[in-house]
Short mmCIF file of C-alpha atoms in Angstrom, two decimals:
data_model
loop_
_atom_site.label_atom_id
_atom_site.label_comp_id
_atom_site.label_asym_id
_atom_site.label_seq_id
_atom_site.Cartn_x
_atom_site.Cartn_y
_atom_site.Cartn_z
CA UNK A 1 6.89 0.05 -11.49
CA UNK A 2 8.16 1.72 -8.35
CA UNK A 3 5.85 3.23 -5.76
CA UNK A 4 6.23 4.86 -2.08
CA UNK A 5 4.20 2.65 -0.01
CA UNK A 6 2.28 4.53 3.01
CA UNK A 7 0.54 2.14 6.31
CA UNK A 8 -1.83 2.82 8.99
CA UNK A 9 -2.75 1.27 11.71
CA UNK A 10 -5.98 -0.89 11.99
CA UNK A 11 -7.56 -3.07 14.85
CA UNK A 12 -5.55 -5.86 16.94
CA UNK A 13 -1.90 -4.57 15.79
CA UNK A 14 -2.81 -4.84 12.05
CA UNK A 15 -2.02 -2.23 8.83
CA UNK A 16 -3.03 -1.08 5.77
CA UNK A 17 -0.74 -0.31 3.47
CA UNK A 18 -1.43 2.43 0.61
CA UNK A 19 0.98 2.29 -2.97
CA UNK A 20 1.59 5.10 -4.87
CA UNK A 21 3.91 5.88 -8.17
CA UNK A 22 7.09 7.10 -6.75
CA UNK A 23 7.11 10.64 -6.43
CA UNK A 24 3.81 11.26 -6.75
CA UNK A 25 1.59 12.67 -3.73
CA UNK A 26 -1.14 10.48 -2.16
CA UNK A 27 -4.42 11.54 -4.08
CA UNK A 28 -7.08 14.28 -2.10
CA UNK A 29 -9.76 11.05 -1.73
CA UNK A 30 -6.97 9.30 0.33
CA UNK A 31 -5.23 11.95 2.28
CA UNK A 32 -8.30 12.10 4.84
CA UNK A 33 -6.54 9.30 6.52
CA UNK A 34 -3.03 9.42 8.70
CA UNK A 35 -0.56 7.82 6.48
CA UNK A 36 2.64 6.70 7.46
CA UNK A 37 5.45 6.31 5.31
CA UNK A 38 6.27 2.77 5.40
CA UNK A 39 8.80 2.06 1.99
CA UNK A 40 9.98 4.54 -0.67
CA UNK A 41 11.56 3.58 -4.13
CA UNK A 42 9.80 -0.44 -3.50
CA UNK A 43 9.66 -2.58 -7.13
CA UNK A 44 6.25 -3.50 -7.81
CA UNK A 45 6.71 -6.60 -10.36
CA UNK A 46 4.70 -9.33 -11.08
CA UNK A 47 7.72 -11.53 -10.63
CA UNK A 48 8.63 -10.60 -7.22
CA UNK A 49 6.38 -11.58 -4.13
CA UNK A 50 3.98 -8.98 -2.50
CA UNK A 51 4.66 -5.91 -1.27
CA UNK A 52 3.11 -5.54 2.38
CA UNK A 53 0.02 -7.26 1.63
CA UNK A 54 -0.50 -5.89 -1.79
CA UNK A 55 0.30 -8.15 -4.84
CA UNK A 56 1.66 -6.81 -8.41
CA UNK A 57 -1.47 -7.37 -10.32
CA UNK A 58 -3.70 -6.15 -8.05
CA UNK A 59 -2.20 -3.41 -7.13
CA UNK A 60 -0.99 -2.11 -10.75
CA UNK A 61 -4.70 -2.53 -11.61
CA UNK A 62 -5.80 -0.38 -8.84
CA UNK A 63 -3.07 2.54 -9.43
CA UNK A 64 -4.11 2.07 -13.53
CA UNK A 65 -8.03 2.90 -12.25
CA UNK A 66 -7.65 5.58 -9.57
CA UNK A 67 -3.78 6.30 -9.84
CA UNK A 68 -3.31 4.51 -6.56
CA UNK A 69 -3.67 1.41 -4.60
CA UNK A 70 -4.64 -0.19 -0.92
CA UNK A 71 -4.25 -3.11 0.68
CA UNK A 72 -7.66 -5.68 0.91
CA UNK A 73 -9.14 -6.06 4.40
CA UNK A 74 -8.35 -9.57 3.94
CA UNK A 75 -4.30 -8.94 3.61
CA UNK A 76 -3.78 -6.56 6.55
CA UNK A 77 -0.35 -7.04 7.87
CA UNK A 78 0.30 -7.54 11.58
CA UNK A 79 3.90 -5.74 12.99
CA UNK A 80 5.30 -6.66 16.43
CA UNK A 81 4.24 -9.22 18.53
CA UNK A 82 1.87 -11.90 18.29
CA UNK A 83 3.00 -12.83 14.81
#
């Protein structure tokens, strides 16, 4: 499946990172939040390695439930230094 994939920033230099099917808007319950565009056109397949912190099967499972996905608190992604 392709999806755009949206971040935003978090604590300590870490992100979140929202999927959505490609094209598609980011739904009214997550739009309360300032999105970034991080990717566009980005493979989601259970045979490649995750995405920015969000893995295949988790994250077609979330967009099959609420039409989109975001990354777990527990696989924020730090950018920059201090890696």
């Amino acid at each position: 499946m392709k999806v755009d994939v949206y971040k935003r920033p978090e604590q300590a230099g870490m992100y979140s990172y929202l999927a959505v099917p490609e094209g598609r808007p980011i739904p009214e319950e997550a739009t309360n939040i300032d999105w970034e565009t991080a990717e566009h056109n980005v493979d989601l397949d259970q045979d490649n390695e995750p995405v920015l912190g969000l893995t295949a099967d988790d994250a077609l499972r979330q967009i099959s439930d609420k039409g989109y996905a975001i990354s777990s608190v527990h696989n924020k992604i730090r950018i920059g230094p201090g890696i």
